[in-house]
Every structure is written in structure tokens, then in C-alpha cells.
Amino acid sequence: MKRRLTTYFFLIAALGIALSSLFGVWAYRDREISAARQTLVELLDLMDAQNYYTDPEAWAVQLQEAAPDKRLTIIAPDGTVLSDTYGEVTENHADRPEVISALETGWGEAERKSETTGETLLYEAKQFTDGNIGRISMPISSINALFFQGLVGFLVAAAVALVLTLLLARKLAQKTAQPLEEKEEALEQEGEKLQIVRSEFAANVSHELKTPLTSIKGFTDMMNSGMVKDPEDQKRFISMIGVEVDRLIELINDVLKISELESVVMPQPDDRADVLDVAEECRTALEQAAQDGKITVNISGDDAQVAMAPSRLRELLTNLMENGIKYNEPGGRVDVTVKREADKVDIVVKDTGIGIPKESQERVFERFYRVDKGRTRKTGGTGLGLAIVKHIVLLYGGTISLESTPGKGSTFTMTFRPAEESAKAAQ
Ligand code: ADP
């Protein structure tokens, strides 16, 4: 990446340097030509001011000595060449553009190949006060010589600028690329890790599916073999198959929930759930389970709204309250309390159940982790409930903590921002 960035930065800067050099060179040559013309104009003005016609010969000699590359021609208004420092010229000059213009406007100029000398020349012509035309020319080649001298300076400056650009481009590329490369590396590592988590998850799901399927296969094999003759036994086997099928459905539902949470769900800015209302709905849904386990479920506390989709809060509370009922003793309680403070809402689900040993308290939020596999096989449960709970809590920017004493009970405390606070923050 560093090399590519260096090349890009360098090419962009080099293009800038090349364009500005080209423009500079062009402007420089233009300035040289203007300066040369200006000199010719000044010379003609001087000649006129000093009445050249009193001694044209002396002027011609003086000019040739001072500027041998310049040629002075004196032309009569009818085009006859009166004198020329180049030598004897017989050709009529009335058709020369600079002469025509000088006769019309007082001044004329041109750049062309001279028919007399064959060189490309710059011409400047003026109609003097005596009516004759004074014309001075100089070869473009002498301006070009000056220009090429200057061009060397330009090229050296451009070369130095290019070297500096290359050094700067490398530095800049390094500075730009470094944090990106670090991020890329971190992302790559995060991606490797994700892959491991995914394949572990797939392995665990397959393992979890295998257990009920093996049981179902065992029951059906026994029934097929004709060994189970008693109709009562047959009924018992069929209901055991039903239990295993329920377990499979529960597991598949939980796995689907997890993958949905991982890939599809995004918190929406107008998500809102009334905590007491949702807790009440959950209690109704779990009424039968609570009755079967002889557990009392209580809901109390402050009116509060959190910025969550009600279906997600329902999922979360159902999992926690169902666990409170499931991992409890007959006569036990599950208390759901809502506490609204200025900048937070606490939702506490407390039970008087069997509790969770210290060493398992962190791990219960892991996928498929179960403290007592034997008990969960009896009570049902996929080992995914608390993983889903934690996922939802984190998705909505909340926190969850667990306090538990084996034999006494467990307390799950979740904290979220109140819905109004989240709405304010979103604005
Ligand atoms: P499961 O479907 O097995 O209930 P969870 O992820 O909900 O899966 O819980 C993981 C494990 O944590 C359970 O198997 C159980 O051992 C333990 N656990 C969860 N909640 C409680 C609770 N309220 N009291 C005691 N143990 C619990």
C-alpha cells in the first residue's frame, strides 16, 4: 500500500510540476520577446527624438557597433529602401506588413522569415517625423539563445522539485498508510477470530442437534423392531419422541435468533418499549410454567421506557424470567423490578432459585454453556438463552451483571438509557 500511495502522490505532484514548468517556460519566452520588442521601440523613439536624418550614416554605424545582431532599415514612404545596415537592398519594401502598418498608424510590428536574409526576424517599424519609416529587426534566434539559457535554470529547479516531491510523497504515504495498515491488520485478526467463533458455533450446533436426533432414532428403532408391544409403552415412546422434537425446534429457533441478531438487527432511532407493560406480557406468557413449578412471579417499580424494540425486550425478559422459574424450587419467587433514575433505567430480575456457582457466573453468558447438563436435559433449555440476552443488551448499548449465591438465588441487573435520553442524544 505504501508503494502505491507513494506512486500516486508522486504522480499527482509531478504532473503539477510539469504543468507549472510548461506554463512558466511559455510565459518566460513571451516575456523575453516583449522585452526585445520594447528595446527596438525605444531605439526607434530615440532615433526620432535625436533627429537621426541629420546624420543617418552615423546612426547606422553606432547601431551596428552596439548591437551587431540588429538590422536598421530606412524606408521612404513609397517603399524605396534608402539605407540598410545589412547592405545594398534594391527591393521595394512597400508591401511589408510592418511598413504598411507604420504608414497607417505610425507604428508596425511583425514576426516572419526575412526575404532578404532568410532568417526568422522580429520587426518593429516607426514612421519618423520626416515621413520616412525606420525599421529595426532582430533575429528570433538571439531571443531563443537567451531563452534556452533561462530554460536550464527552469529544468534544474523542476528536477530539484521532483526529487523533493518524491521524498515528501514517500513520507506522506508512510504517514497515511501506517494507521490504515494497522487497522487492516487488526481487522484481519478480528476476521481469523470471527471465523473460529463461527466454526466453533457450527460444531456446537451440530453436536446439540445430534443428541435429540440420536434419541429419536433410538426410540423409532425400538418401535420398528416390534419389541415394544404394550400400547402404553408405545404411547410413552411416542411422547418421548415428541419431547425430543420440541427440543430440536427450540434449539433451531434459538440458533435462528442468534444469527438474526448477528446479521440483520439494527437498533432504530424510534424504538421504544414500556418496561412494566412488556414484563406483564411475559408474566402472562409464562403463567402456566410458573404454576407448574409452583413459583410466584411479581412485577413492580417505576414507569419507564427504554429505546428498544418491544419484541427484543420481550425476548430478553422472557429468557430471564423463564430461567428464574426453571432454575427454582417449588414455592420460590421471581421478582422483576424497574427503577427509573434521571439518566438510567435499571431492570432487575431476581429469583430465589438454585443459584449459580461463582466459577460459572461469567460463563453462563457463553453459547451452549450449562451449569448442570443433567438438570437442563430434564427442564429443557438450549444453553443459548443468556447468550441471546447478552447480545440484545449490547445491541442496545446497555449493561448486564449477575450476582448469585448457590442455594439462595440469582439477581440479573440490566441498565439502559431512558428512551427520552436516547432520543435527545440522537438529535
Ligand atoms: P438454558 O437454555 O440452558 O437455560 P441459558 O443460556 O439461559 O440456557 O442459561 C445457561 C445456564 O445458566 C443454564 O443452563 C443454567 O445452568 C444457568 N442459569 C441460567 N439462569 C439461571 C438462574 N436464574 N438460576 C440458576 N441457574 C441459571
Tab-separated table of C-alpha atoms and ligand atoms in Angstrom:
chain	number	residue	atom	x	y	z
A	1	MET	CA	0.000	0.000	0.000
A	2	LYS	CA	2.884	2.347	0.880
A	3	ARG	CA	4.412	1.911	-2.565
A	4	ARG	CA	1.102	2.513	-4.322
A	5	LEU	CA	0.382	5.651	-2.285
A	6	THR	CA	3.917	6.965	-2.938
A	7	THR	CA	3.394	6.474	-6.681
A	8	TYR	CA	0.013	8.234	-6.608
A	9	PHE	CA	1.242	11.184	-4.541
A	10	PHE	CA	4.361	11.479	-6.700
A	11	LEU	CA	2.468	11.307	-9.993
A	12	ILE	CA	-0.018	13.960	-8.873
A	13	ALA	CA	2.749	16.303	-7.703
A	14	ALA	CA	4.915	15.570	-10.762
A	15	LEU	CA	2.006	16.398	-13.043
A	16	GLY	CA	1.580	19.701	-11.180
A	17	ILE	CA	5.275	20.487	-11.501
A	18	ALA	CA	5.310	19.573	-15.222
A	19	LEU	CA	2.268	21.740	-15.951
A	20	SER	CA	3.557	24.724	-13.986
A	21	SER	CA	7.024	24.369	-15.617
A	22	LEU	CA	5.449	24.308	-19.093
A	23	PHE	CA	3.384	27.357	-18.279
A	24	GLY	CA	6.420	29.063	-16.717
A	25	VAL	CA	8.585	28.350	-19.774
A	26	TRP	CA	5.913	29.652	-22.120
A	27	ALA	CA	5.401	32.820	-20.019
A	28	TYR	CA	9.167	33.295	-19.797
A	29	ARG	CA	9.628	33.153	-23.597
A	30	ASP	CA	6.708	35.502	-24.078
A	31	ARG	CA	8.302	37.962	-21.662
A	32	GLU	CA	11.655	37.747	-23.484
A	33	ILE	CA	10.014	38.567	-26.826
A	34	SER	CA	8.105	41.519	-25.306
A	35	ALA	CA	11.334	42.808	-23.747
A	36	ALA	CA	13.140	42.535	-27.116
A	37	ARG	CA	10.342	44.437	-28.884
A	38	GLN	CA	10.398	47.095	-26.191
A	39	THR	CA	14.139	47.604	-26.823
A	40	LEU	CA	13.505	48.046	-30.547
A	41	VAL	CA	10.688	50.539	-29.855
A	42	GLU	CA	12.908	52.551	-27.505
A	43	LEU	CA	15.709	52.629	-30.093
A	44	LEU	CA	13.353	53.932	-32.796
A	45	ASP	CA	11.963	56.587	-30.414
A	46	LEU	CA	15.472	57.683	-29.550
A	47	MET	CA	16.464	57.945	-33.204
A	48	ASP	CA	13.417	60.083	-33.975
A	49	ALA	CA	13.916	62.275	-30.903
A	50	GLN	CA	17.525	62.896	-31.826
A	51	ASN	CA	16.742	63.764	-35.478
A	52	TYR	CA	18.552	60.763	-36.998
A	53	TYR	CA	18.061	62.201	-40.511
A	54	THR	CA	20.699	64.891	-39.853
A	55	ASP	CA	23.310	62.089	-39.906
A	56	PRO	CA	21.793	58.692	-40.806
A	57	GLU	CA	25.160	57.133	-41.561
A	58	ALA	CA	26.495	57.820	-38.046
A	59	TRP	CA	23.398	56.178	-36.539
A	60	ALA	CA	23.805	53.109	-38.676
A	61	VAL	CA	27.471	52.725	-37.653
A	62	GLN	CA	26.633	53.306	-33.980
A	63	LEU	CA	23.849	50.701	-34.007
A	64	GLN	CA	25.972	48.084	-35.715
A	65	GLU	CA	28.717	48.531	-33.160
A	66	ALA	CA	26.402	48.456	-30.146
A	67	ALA	CA	24.077	45.666	-31.345
A	68	PRO	CA	25.520	43.670	-34.247
A	69	ASP	CA	22.525	41.267	-34.259
A	70	LYS	CA	20.115	44.123	-35.059
A	71	ARG	CA	19.442	45.444	-38.546
A	72	LEU	CA	18.331	49.006	-39.289
A	73	THR	CA	16.474	49.847	-42.477
A	74	ILE	CA	15.324	53.309	-43.521
A	75	ILE	CA	12.437	53.139	-45.978
A	76	ALA	CA	10.893	56.024	-47.931
A	77	PRO	CA	7.060	56.269	-47.782
A	78	ASP	CA	6.915	54.806	-51.324
A	79	GLY	CA	8.787	51.657	-50.176
A	80	THR	CA	12.204	52.504	-51.571
A	81	VAL	CA	14.945	51.305	-49.236
A	82	LEU	CA	17.062	54.382	-48.544
A	83	SER	CA	19.650	52.587	-46.403
A	84	ASP	CA	20.099	49.192	-44.740
A	85	THR	CA	22.793	48.096	-42.324
A	86	TYR	CA	22.556	44.637	-43.942
A	87	GLY	CA	23.938	46.064	-47.195
A	88	GLU	CA	22.628	47.194	-50.542
A	89	VAL	CA	18.890	46.421	-50.822
A	90	THR	CA	17.111	47.253	-54.062
A	91	GLU	CA	13.805	45.508	-53.490
A	92	ASN	CA	10.832	47.790	-52.758
A	93	HIS	CA	9.526	47.332	-49.169
A	94	ALA	CA	6.087	48.935	-49.554
A	95	ASP	CA	4.369	45.527	-49.229
A	96	ARG	CA	5.959	44.656	-45.865
A	97	PRO	CA	3.203	44.396	-43.201
A	98	GLU	CA	5.125	46.417	-40.581
A	99	VAL	CA	5.742	49.161	-43.149
A	100	ILE	CA	2.083	49.252	-44.222
A	101	SER	CA	1.015	49.452	-40.580
A	102	ALA	CA	3.584	52.152	-39.710
A	103	LEU	CA	2.354	54.294	-42.625
A	104	GLU	CA	-1.241	53.856	-41.421
A	105	THR	CA	-0.848	54.161	-37.651
A	106	GLY	CA	2.678	55.403	-37.013
A	107	TRP	CA	3.817	52.001	-35.671
A	108	GLY	CA	4.042	48.488	-37.086
A	109	GLU	CA	5.386	45.153	-35.995
A	110	ALA	CA	5.809	41.661	-37.454
A	111	GLU	CA	7.498	38.280	-36.953
A	112	ARG	CA	8.403	36.383	-40.122
A	113	LYS	CA	11.103	34.943	-42.269
A	114	SER	CA	13.027	37.729	-43.955
A	115	GLU	CA	13.039	37.524	-47.747
A	116	THR	CA	16.340	39.368	-47.729
A	117	THR	CA	18.306	37.429	-45.062
A	118	GLY	CA	16.293	34.168	-44.892
A	119	GLU	CA	16.207	34.303	-41.085
A	120	THR	CA	13.132	34.498	-38.841
A	121	LEU	CA	13.094	38.056	-37.519
A	122	LEU	CA	11.178	40.297	-35.152
A	123	TYR	CA	10.371	43.643	-36.818
A	124	GLU	CA	9.463	46.922	-35.253
A	125	ALA	CA	8.759	49.933	-37.519
A	126	LYS	CA	8.009	53.623	-36.863
A	127	GLN	CA	7.190	56.500	-39.135
A	128	PHE	CA	9.652	59.244	-38.218
A	129	THR	CA	8.816	62.915	-38.128
A	130	ASP	CA	10.436	63.404	-41.553
A	131	GLY	CA	7.940	60.911	-43.070
A	132	ASN	CA	10.394	58.053	-43.637
A	133	ILE	CA	9.972	54.670	-41.961
A	134	GLY	CA	12.631	53.484	-39.536
A	135	ARG	CA	12.616	49.713	-39.092
A	136	ILE	CA	14.765	47.684	-36.746
A	137	SER	CA	14.770	43.919	-36.710
A	138	MET	CA	16.479	41.244	-34.682
A	139	PRO	CA	16.683	37.500	-35.248
A	140	ILE	CA	14.409	35.294	-33.120
A	141	SER	CA	17.439	33.017	-32.687
A	142	SER	CA	19.119	35.557	-30.413
A	143	ILE	CA	15.993	35.636	-28.206
A	144	ASN	CA	15.909	31.820	-28.292
A	145	ALA	CA	19.530	31.713	-27.142
A	146	LEU	CA	18.597	33.849	-24.140
A	147	PHE	CA	15.531	31.717	-23.584
A	148	PHE	CA	17.488	28.453	-23.604
A	149	GLN	CA	19.916	29.869	-21.067
A	150	GLY	CA	16.970	30.565	-18.757
A	151	LEU	CA	15.424	27.197	-19.541
A	152	VAL	CA	18.360	25.375	-17.970
A	153	GLY	CA	17.520	27.133	-14.708
A	154	PHE	CA	13.910	26.045	-15.037
A	155	LEU	CA	14.836	22.441	-15.687
A	156	VAL	CA	17.215	22.328	-12.710
A	157	ALA	CA	14.503	23.801	-10.456
A	158	ALA	CA	11.944	21.282	-11.766
A	159	ALA	CA	14.351	18.374	-11.209
A	160	VAL	CA	15.051	19.516	-7.628
A	161	ALA	CA	11.290	19.892	-7.065
A	162	LEU	CA	10.686	16.368	-8.385
A	163	VAL	CA	13.298	14.848	-6.075
A	164	LEU	CA	11.821	16.734	-3.110
A	165	THR	CA	8.358	15.611	-4.173
A	166	LEU	CA	9.449	12.008	-4.251
A	167	LEU	CA	10.862	12.281	-0.731
A	168	LEU	CA	7.749	14.047	0.561
A	169	ALA	CA	5.442	11.587	-1.226
A	170	ARG	CA	7.210	8.703	0.490
A	171	LYS	CA	6.896	10.363	3.884
A	172	LEU	CA	3.260	11.223	3.333
A	173	ALA	CA	2.485	7.723	2.065
A	174	GLN	CA	4.137	6.258	5.134
A	175	LYS	CA	2.120	8.525	7.436
A	176	THR	CA	-1.139	7.771	5.637
A	177	ALA	CA	-0.553	4.071	5.226
A	178	GLN	CA	0.649	3.282	8.727
A	179	PRO	CA	-2.645	3.691	10.626
A	180	LEU	CA	-4.525	2.068	7.727
A	181	GLU	CA	-2.193	-0.893	7.698
A	182	GLU	CA	-2.513	-1.255	11.448
A	183	LYS	CA	-6.322	-1.186	11.100
A	184	GLU	CA	-6.168	-3.676	8.258
A	185	GLU	CA	-4.049	-5.997	10.349
A	186	ALA	CA	-6.403	-5.655	13.325
A	187	LEU	CA	-9.408	-6.323	11.081
A	188	GLU	CA	-7.694	-9.331	9.597
A	189	GLN	CA	-7.077	-10.706	13.066
A	190	GLU	CA	-10.635	-9.933	14.109
A	191	GLY	CA	-11.834	-11.741	10.892
A	192	GLU	CA	-9.446	-15.066	11.523
A	193	LYS	CA	-11.133	-14.857	15.407
A	194	LEU	CA	-14.662	-14.490	13.948
A	195	GLN	CA	-14.028	-17.451	11.710
A	196	ILE	CA	-13.002	-19.545	14.711
A	197	VAL	CA	-16.064	-18.435	16.709
A	198	ARG	CA	-18.293	-19.288	13.722
A	199	SER	CA	-16.850	-22.717	13.143
A	200	GLU	CA	-16.964	-23.467	16.869
A	201	PHE	CA	-20.592	-22.379	16.857
A	202	ALA	CA	-21.354	-24.612	13.869
A	203	ALA	CA	-19.658	-27.549	15.590
A	204	ASN	CA	-21.617	-26.924	18.791
A	205	VAL	CA	-24.931	-26.647	16.954
A	206	SER	CA	-24.269	-29.920	15.155
A	207	HIS	CA	-23.405	-31.570	18.446
A	208	GLU	CA	-26.545	-30.210	20.121
A	209	LEU	CA	-28.680	-31.417	17.208
A	210	LYS	CA	-27.127	-34.832	17.360
A	211	THR	CA	-28.272	-35.602	20.919
A	212	PRO	CA	-32.064	-35.356	20.389
A	213	LEU	CA	-31.764	-36.915	16.921
A	214	THR	CA	-29.905	-39.918	18.364
A	215	SER	CA	-32.656	-40.339	20.980
A	216	ILE	CA	-35.379	-40.114	18.336
A	217	LYS	CA	-33.523	-42.697	16.205
A	218	GLY	CA	-33.224	-44.997	19.249
A	219	PHE	CA	-36.955	-44.783	20.041
A	220	THR	CA	-38.036	-45.324	16.449
A	221	ASP	CA	-35.625	-48.280	16.028
A	222	MET	CA	-37.054	-49.917	19.129
A	223	MET	CA	-40.596	-49.417	17.918
A	224	ASN	CA	-39.721	-50.697	14.462
A	225	SER	CA	-38.169	-53.835	15.858
A	226	GLY	CA	-41.527	-54.805	17.358
A	227	MET	CA	-40.025	-55.121	20.826
A	228	VAL	CA	-42.404	-52.526	22.256
A	229	LYS	CA	-45.685	-54.368	22.234
A	230	ASP	CA	-47.573	-52.847	25.142
A	231	PRO	CA	-49.792	-49.971	23.836
A	232	GLU	CA	-48.991	-47.963	26.993
A	233	ASP	CA	-45.261	-48.312	26.324
A	234	GLN	CA	-45.807	-47.330	22.702
A	235	LYS	CA	-47.625	-44.166	23.859
A	236	ARG	CA	-44.771	-43.381	26.247
A	237	PHE	CA	-42.199	-43.792	23.456
A	238	ILE	CA	-44.172	-41.546	21.117
A	239	SER	CA	-44.446	-38.825	23.772
A	240	MET	CA	-40.654	-39.125	24.406
A	241	ILE	CA	-40.097	-38.630	20.681
A	242	GLY	CA	-42.366	-35.539	20.930
A	243	VAL	CA	-40.196	-34.125	23.750
A	244	GLU	CA	-37.051	-34.558	21.653
A	245	VAL	CA	-38.715	-32.943	18.646
A	246	ASP	CA	-39.724	-29.949	20.844
A	247	ARG	CA	-36.115	-29.724	21.975
A	248	LEU	CA	-34.960	-29.681	18.348
A	249	ILE	CA	-37.455	-26.949	17.459
A	250	GLU	CA	-36.387	-24.883	20.487
A	251	LEU	CA	-32.730	-25.251	19.534
A	252	ILE	CA	-33.313	-24.309	15.910
A	253	ASN	CA	-35.367	-21.270	16.958
A	254	ASP	CA	-32.594	-20.081	19.278
A	255	VAL	CA	-29.916	-20.572	16.618
A	256	LEU	CA	-32.025	-18.597	14.139
A	257	LYS	CA	-32.472	-15.825	16.729
A	258	ILE	CA	-28.708	-15.620	17.257
A	259	SER	CA	-27.908	-15.437	13.566
A	260	GLU	CA	-30.651	-12.845	13.049
A	261	LEU	CA	-29.229	-10.735	15.888
A	262	GLU	CA	-25.754	-11.033	14.388
A	263	SER	CA	-26.664	-10.105	10.862
A	264	VAL	CA	-29.973	-8.301	10.471
A	265	VAL	CA	-30.986	-6.412	13.561
A	266	MET	CA	-30.074	-2.751	13.859
A	267	PRO	CA	-31.398	-0.510	16.622
A	268	GLN	CA	-33.834	2.022	15.166
A	269	PRO	CA	-33.899	5.627	16.443
A	270	ASP	CA	-37.618	5.488	17.276
A	271	ASP	CA	-37.515	2.128	19.109
A	272	ARG	CA	-39.464	2.399	22.379
A	273	ALA	CA	-40.665	-0.143	24.917
A	274	ASP	CA	-42.588	0.313	28.151
A	275	VAL	CA	-40.754	-1.933	30.595
A	276	LEU	CA	-43.617	-2.701	33.024
A	277	ASP	CA	-46.043	-3.422	30.164
A	278	VAL	CA	-43.623	-5.803	28.452
A	279	ALA	CA	-42.797	-7.551	31.770
A	280	GLU	CA	-46.523	-8.028	32.350
A	281	GLU	CA	-46.903	-9.627	28.879
A	282	CYS	CA	-44.049	-12.014	29.696
A	283	ARG	CA	-45.633	-12.973	33.011
A	284	THR	CA	-48.873	-13.867	31.212
A	285	ALA	CA	-46.982	-15.966	28.666
A	286	LEU	CA	-45.120	-17.813	31.441
A	287	GLU	CA	-48.138	-18.264	33.726
A	288	GLN	CA	-48.511	-21.983	33.018
A	289	ALA	CA	-44.792	-22.690	33.579
A	290	ALA	CA	-44.902	-20.714	36.857
A	291	GLN	CA	-47.966	-22.636	38.045
A	292	ASP	CA	-46.372	-25.968	37.127
A	293	GLY	CA	-43.252	-25.084	39.121
A	294	LYS	CA	-45.241	-23.502	41.953
A	295	ILE	CA	-43.386	-20.212	41.536
A	296	THR	CA	-44.792	-16.746	42.213
A	297	VAL	CA	-43.848	-14.022	39.700
A	298	ASN	CA	-44.009	-10.376	40.886
A	299	ILE	CA	-43.631	-7.227	38.831
A	300	SER	CA	-43.197	-3.813	40.443
A	301	GLY	CA	-41.414	-0.471	40.191
A	302	ASP	CA	-41.369	2.760	38.183
A	303	ASP	CA	-42.945	3.560	34.868
A	304	ALA	CA	-40.097	3.709	32.396
A	305	GLN	CA	-39.455	3.497	28.699
A	306	VAL	CA	-36.283	2.271	27.112
A	307	ALA	CA	-35.125	2.791	23.500
A	308	MET	CA	-35.590	-0.840	22.452
A	309	ALA	CA	-37.888	-2.654	20.070
A	310	PRO	CA	-40.615	-4.153	22.356
A	311	SER	CA	-40.115	-7.575	20.725
A	312	ARG	CA	-36.438	-7.545	21.777
A	313	LEU	CA	-37.231	-6.510	25.353
A	314	ARG	CA	-39.863	-9.271	25.431
A	315	GLU	CA	-37.320	-11.819	24.238
A	316	LEU	CA	-34.831	-10.648	26.836
A	317	LEU	CA	-37.246	-10.635	29.791
A	318	THR	CA	-38.838	-13.940	28.755
A	319	ASN	CA	-35.439	-15.645	28.811
A	320	LEU	CA	-34.509	-14.249	32.235
A	321	MET	CA	-37.914	-14.818	33.847
A	322	GLU	CA	-38.187	-18.315	32.357
A	323	ASN	CA	-34.758	-19.176	33.805
A	324	GLY	CA	-35.891	-17.766	37.190
A	325	ILE	CA	-38.854	-20.161	37.093
A	326	LYS	CA	-36.920	-23.101	35.653
A	327	TYR	CA	-33.914	-23.000	37.998
A	328	ASN	CA	-36.033	-22.618	41.129
A	329	GLU	CA	-37.641	-24.728	43.834
A	330	PRO	CA	-41.397	-25.144	44.390
A	331	GLY	CA	-42.685	-22.227	46.493
A	332	GLY	CA	-39.978	-19.915	45.120
A	333	ARG	CA	-40.290	-16.391	43.692
A	334	VAL	CA	-39.225	-14.378	40.726
A	335	ASP	CA	-39.280	-10.588	41.221
A	336	VAL	CA	-38.970	-8.148	38.356
A	337	THR	CA	-38.280	-4.587	39.498
A	338	VAL	CA	-37.943	-1.448	37.390
A	339	LYS	CA	-36.056	1.541	38.754
A	340	ARG	CA	-36.114	4.824	36.838
A	341	GLU	CA	-33.385	7.364	37.565
A	342	ALA	CA	-32.520	10.630	35.810
A	343	ASP	CA	-30.142	9.132	33.291
A	344	LYS	CA	-30.731	5.373	33.513
A	345	VAL	CA	-33.274	2.624	33.871
A	346	ASP	CA	-32.400	-0.449	35.931
A	347	ILE	CA	-34.278	-3.664	35.242
A	348	VAL	CA	-33.697	-6.319	37.893
A	349	VAL	CA	-34.786	-9.964	37.616
A	350	LYS	CA	-34.254	-11.680	40.941
A	351	ASP	CA	-35.114	-15.257	41.866
A	352	THR	CA	-34.940	-17.379	44.990
A	353	GLY	CA	-33.738	-20.376	42.993
A	354	ILE	CA	-30.806	-22.775	42.995
A	355	GLY	CA	-28.189	-20.073	42.240
A	356	ILE	CA	-25.085	-20.277	40.070
A	357	PRO	CA	-21.655	-21.247	41.414
A	358	LYS	CA	-19.027	-18.486	41.345
A	359	GLU	CA	-16.855	-20.194	38.711
A	360	SER	CA	-19.793	-20.436	36.269
A	361	GLN	CA	-21.110	-16.898	36.689
A	362	GLU	CA	-19.063	-15.443	33.788
A	363	ARG	CA	-19.557	-18.460	31.587
A	364	VAL	CA	-23.356	-18.680	31.694
A	365	PHE	CA	-23.459	-15.969	29.009
A	366	GLU	CA	-21.444	-18.169	26.622
A	367	ARG	CA	-23.277	-20.082	23.933
A	368	PHE	CA	-24.272	-23.622	24.928
A	369	TYR	CA	-22.817	-23.281	28.423
A	370	ARG	CA	-24.933	-25.045	31.038
A	371	VAL	CA	-24.046	-25.388	34.707
A	372	ASP	CA	-25.781	-28.703	35.178
A	373	LYS	CA	-26.280	-30.594	31.917
A	374	GLY	CA	-28.361	-33.284	33.636
A	375	ARG	CA	-30.854	-30.793	35.032
A	376	THR	CA	-31.222	-28.898	31.741
A	377	ARG	CA	-31.927	-32.133	29.931
A	378	LYS	CA	-34.856	-32.591	32.268
A	379	THR	CA	-36.063	-28.968	32.260
A	380	GLY	CA	-35.290	-28.295	28.611
A	381	GLY	CA	-33.136	-25.381	27.512
A	382	THR	CA	-30.630	-24.904	24.779
A	383	GLY	CA	-27.837	-23.089	26.619
A	384	LEU	CA	-28.390	-20.173	24.235
A	385	GLY	CA	-30.880	-18.081	26.281
A	386	LEU	CA	-28.377	-15.933	28.200
A	387	ALA	CA	-26.168	-15.570	25.101
A	388	ILE	CA	-29.192	-14.078	23.323
A	389	VAL	CA	-29.923	-11.849	26.345
A	390	LYS	CA	-26.365	-10.506	26.387
A	391	HIS	CA	-26.418	-9.949	22.643
A	392	ILE	CA	-29.602	-7.858	22.865
A	393	VAL	CA	-28.314	-5.860	25.850
A	394	LEU	CA	-25.114	-4.960	23.997
A	395	LEU	CA	-27.003	-4.210	20.792
A	396	TYR	CA	-28.953	-1.500	22.615
A	397	GLY	CA	-25.916	-0.114	24.444
A	398	GLY	CA	-26.883	-1.490	27.859
A	399	THR	CA	-25.011	-3.456	30.506
A	400	ILE	CA	-25.817	-6.659	32.361
A	401	SER	CA	-24.421	-8.036	35.602
A	402	LEU	CA	-25.079	-11.107	37.675
A	403	GLU	CA	-24.943	-11.754	41.398
A	404	SER	CA	-25.717	-15.214	42.622
A	405	THR	CA	-25.368	-17.431	45.648
A	406	PRO	CA	-25.867	-21.163	45.222
A	407	GLY	CA	-28.864	-22.321	47.212
A	408	LYS	CA	-30.178	-18.783	47.661
A	409	GLY	CA	-30.851	-17.360	44.223
A	410	SER	CA	-29.649	-15.160	41.397
A	411	THR	CA	-30.074	-11.499	40.517
A	412	PHE	CA	-29.606	-10.237	36.944
A	413	THR	CA	-29.366	-6.421	36.726
A	414	MET	CA	-29.558	-4.625	33.402
A	415	THR	CA	-29.049	-0.912	32.842
A	416	PHE	CA	-30.247	1.070	29.819
A	417	ARG	CA	-30.570	4.736	28.967
A	418	PRO	CA	-34.132	6.051	29.285
A	419	ALA	CA	-35.835	6.385	25.877
A	420	GLU	CA	-36.114	10.190	26.198
A	421	GLU	CA	-32.373	10.474	26.901
A	422	SER	CA	-31.509	8.334	23.860
A	423	ALA	CA	-33.790	10.456	21.668
A	424	LYS	CA	-32.053	13.643	22.908
A	425	ALA	CA	-28.632	12.146	22.249
A	426	ALA	CA	-29.696	11.149	18.717
A	427	GLN	CA	-30.681	14.765	17.824
B	1	ADP	P1	-30.660	-22.658	29.107
B	1	ADP	O1	-31.420	-22.726	27.865
B	1	ADP	O2	-29.860	-23.877	29.390
B	1	ADP	O3	-31.441	-22.173	30.258
B	1	ADP	P2	-29.264	-20.169	29.358
B	1	ADP	O4	-28.245	-19.592	28.456
B	1	ADP	O5	-30.493	-19.399	29.574
B	1	ADP	O6	-29.530	-21.594	28.771
B	1	ADP	O7	-28.548	-20.410	30.709
B	1	ADP	C1	-27.297	-21.030	30.772
B	1	ADP	C2	-27.140	-21.799	32.042
B	1	ADP	O8	-27.046	-20.890	33.145
B	1	ADP	C3	-28.307	-22.680	32.370
B	1	ADP	O9	-28.155	-23.932	31.769
B	1	ADP	C4	-28.237	-22.741	33.853
B	1	ADP	O10	-27.309	-23.741	34.236
B	1	ADP	C5	-27.692	-21.406	34.271
B	1	ADP	N1	-28.719	-20.448	34.697
B	1	ADP	C6	-29.301	-19.503	33.944
B	1	ADP	N2	-30.175	-18.767	34.630
B	1	ADP	C7	-30.187	-19.275	35.895
B	1	ADP	C8	-30.870	-18.935	37.075
B	1	ADP	N3	-31.744	-17.925	37.142
B	1	ADP	N4	-30.586	-19.668	38.187
B	1	ADP	C9	-29.688	-20.650	38.148
B	1	ADP	N5	-29.014	-21.015	37.027
B	1	ADP	C10	-29.253	-20.347	35.930
